[in-house]
Amino acid sequence: MPASTAPESGEVSDSDLVKRCQAGDTRAFDVLVNRYRGKVYAMTYHMIQNETEAWDLAQEAFIKAWRAMPNFKLDSAFYTWLYRITHNVTYDWLRKKKIQGDGEFDDSHTDHRVAAGAEAVARHEPAPDTALKNAELGARIHEAIAKLSPDHKQVILLREVEGMAYEEIAEIIPCTLGTVMSRLFYARKKLQEMLKDTYENAL
Amino acid sequence: MKTPSEDHDLIRFLDGEMSDAERASFEARMAADPMLNSEVTMMQRMSADLRTHLPAEMPVPYADFFNSQIQVRIAQEEPVTLPAARSSWLDWLRIPTLITAAAAVAIGGFMILQKQNQPANNSVVHSIYVPNPAVQARSFHSAEAQATVLILDGVEAMPADRKIVGFHVERTESDQEVATTTLFGESGQILAVVAKDARNQPRLLSANPRG
């Protein structure tokens, strides 16, 4: 699957590391953390768009993965399994936030920054028009993603960012293939609506 | 008005989830329907922009600290399992608070031994790791005893019928491949095996001072 990080030649495979973890080898787990922390953190960051909370949630996902490791039967890719845990951790967090009345889509948690790793232009530096437009588009995309419901956000991220197949998304969420397609459709329509002027002007 | 099936067709086309025949059929529909064609074009551009601006992998701030915190929490949760008691000197380790002390002693010893391989008259303790923050550890070299003394404050009183036995380590061997250090006694018997975890803290894997 496109999203999984297959170990490079010479590296220990995920399944071997999982077996070592199941035997209590914490160093093997550290290798898995190194291998997937960037992806897990990106997922939590895109979901909640707050660096500190995303960092904590990513860590929580790994801790839960360690606790659940004895029950992992290796019947799916480690990465898919880890993502399911990350998904649950993030959802629990969003649910708690909603219960606490913070507002599910509170803009105070959305700093509208262009994420690390994305193309960005420093605010005080003179920038060419194209770079500036690119940075503005990045900010608008982040803003639009933040306004999606968690369900829609999740499918968009799993499909567009992680490049997962429908079956994998259905396994992670979990839901039917029809639900995946419906959510993808409505998520894209909502994004399209929010970014309408950007694309209408460009077309 | 479009049916759900048509919506799914659009999504499946965008995501490359159609068979060749389905794709050809959908492209024929696009050619006949400028609005559908325009919608597909817009969604394709949007998908490309999403992928550009939402990276699948991001550098984790303070990545080393991220890992070490995970290891610390795992270590805190890990149940301590010891071999079945066989009237060995490790019997008293069944008392949880004393495990801390034992670990500190062993680990302190490990730190000392790291330096014993060096040509120095006195051993030097560079650091002591005490898992229980309530326990304070310090050390000094006793010229009189010709030994390094470890003092642990905050440990509960040990049962009177238990004895703490020191042991002499003749040499150590480090295995870089599995990142462990084995401690050998005077007659070459294995006394203990110590490893360092991901946060570079020592961890006693096994101990058998009687060989």
Coordinates of C-alpha atoms in Angstrom, one line a residue, chain B residues 95-211:
Chain B
I95 CA 9.3 -6.7 47.9
P96 CA 8.6 -4.1 45.2
T97 CA 10.3 -1.1 46.9
L98 CA 13.4 -3.2 47.4
I99 CA 13.5 -3.9 43.7
T100 CA 14.3 -0.3 43.2
A101 CA 17.2 -0.5 45.6
A102 CA 18.5 -3.6 43.9
A103 CA 18.2 -2.1 40.5
A104 CA 20.0 1.0 41.7
V105 CA 22.8 -1.1 43.2
A106 CA 23.1 -3.2 40.1
I107 CA 22.9 -0.3 37.8
G108 CA 25.3 1.8 39.9
G109 CA 27.6 -1.2 39.8
F110 CA 27.2 -1.3 36.1
M111 CA 28.3 2.3 35.8
I112 CA 31.3 1.6 37.9
L113 CA 32.2 -1.4 35.9
Q114 CA 32.1 0.6 32.7
K115 CA 35.1 2.3 34.0
Q116 CA 36.8 -0.6 35.6
N117 CA 38.1 -1.8 32.3
Q118 CA 40.1 1.4 32.2
P119 CA 43.6 1.6 33.7
A120 CA 42.8 3.5 36.8
N121 CA 43.4 2.8 40.5
N122 CA 40.0 4.0 41.6
S123 CA 36.7 3.3 39.9
V124 CA 34.6 6.4 38.9
V125 CA 30.9 6.5 39.0
H126 CA 29.7 8.8 36.2
S127 CA 26.0 8.5 36.9
I128 CA 23.5 6.5 38.9
Y129 CA 20.1 5.8 37.6
V130 CA 17.4 5.3 40.2
P131 CA 14.0 4.4 38.8
N132 CA 12.2 5.4 42.0
P133 CA 12.5 9.2 42.5
A134 CA 11.9 8.8 46.2
V135 CA 15.2 7.0 46.5
Q136 CA 18.3 9.1 46.6
A137 CA 21.6 7.5 45.6
R138 CA 25.1 8.7 46.1
S139 CA 28.5 7.1 45.9
F140 CA 32.1 7.6 47.1
H141 CA 35.3 5.7 46.9
S142 CA 36.5 4.2 50.2
A143 CA 40.3 4.0 50.2
E144 CA 40.1 1.9 53.4
A145 CA 37.8 -0.7 51.8
Q146 CA 39.3 -0.2 48.4
A147 CA 35.8 -0.2 47.0
T148 CA 33.2 2.2 45.7
V149 CA 30.4 2.6 48.2
L150 CA 26.8 3.2 47.0
I151 CA 24.4 4.8 49.5
L152 CA 20.7 4.6 49.0
D153 CA 18.4 6.9 51.0
G154 CA 14.7 6.5 51.0
V155 CA 14.6 2.7 50.7
E156 CA 12.3 0.9 53.1
A157 CA 13.9 -1.1 55.8
M158 CA 14.9 -4.5 54.5
P159 CA 13.8 -7.6 56.4
A160 CA 16.3 -8.7 59.0
D161 CA 16.5 -12.2 57.6
R162 CA 17.5 -11.0 54.2
K163 CA 21.1 -10.4 53.2
I164 CA 22.6 -8.3 50.6
V165 CA 25.6 -9.9 49.1
G166 CA 28.2 -8.0 47.2
F167 CA 30.0 -9.7 44.4
H168 CA 33.3 -9.2 42.7
V169 CA 33.3 -8.6 39.0
E170 CA 36.4 -9.7 37.3
R171 CA 35.7 -8.4 33.8
T172 CA 33.0 -7.3 31.5
E173 CA 32.2 -7.9 27.9
S174 CA 30.0 -5.7 25.7
D175 CA 28.2 -7.1 22.8
Q176 CA 27.6 -4.1 20.4
E177 CA 25.2 -6.1 18.2
V178 CA 22.7 -6.7 20.9
A179 CA 23.8 -3.8 23.0
T180 CA 24.3 -5.7 26.2
T181 CA 27.1 -5.9 28.7
T182 CA 27.8 -9.2 30.5
L183 CA 29.5 -9.2 33.9
F184 CA 31.8 -12.1 34.7
G185 CA 33.0 -13.3 38.1
E186 CA 36.4 -14.5 39.2
S187 CA 36.0 -18.0 37.8
G188 CA 34.5 -16.7 34.6
Q189 CA 30.9 -17.3 35.6
I190 CA 28.3 -14.9 34.4
L191 CA 27.0 -12.7 37.2
A192 CA 24.7 -10.4 35.4
V193 CA 23.6 -9.1 32.0
V194 CA 22.9 -5.4 31.6
A195 CA 21.5 -3.5 28.6
K196 CA 20.8 0.1 27.9
D197 CA 17.4 1.0 26.7
A198 CA 16.4 3.6 24.1
R199 CA 16.8 6.4 26.5
N200 CA 20.3 5.2 27.3
Q201 CA 19.4 4.1 30.7
P202 CA 20.8 0.8 32.0
R203 CA 18.5 -2.1 32.5
L204 CA 19.2 -5.3 34.4
L205 CA 18.3 -8.2 32.2
S206 CA 19.3 -11.0 34.5
A207 CA 21.4 -11.6 37.6
N208 CA 23.0 -14.7 38.9
P209 CA 25.8 -13.8 41.3
R210 CA 26.4 -17.4 42.4
G211 CA 27.1 -18.4 38.8

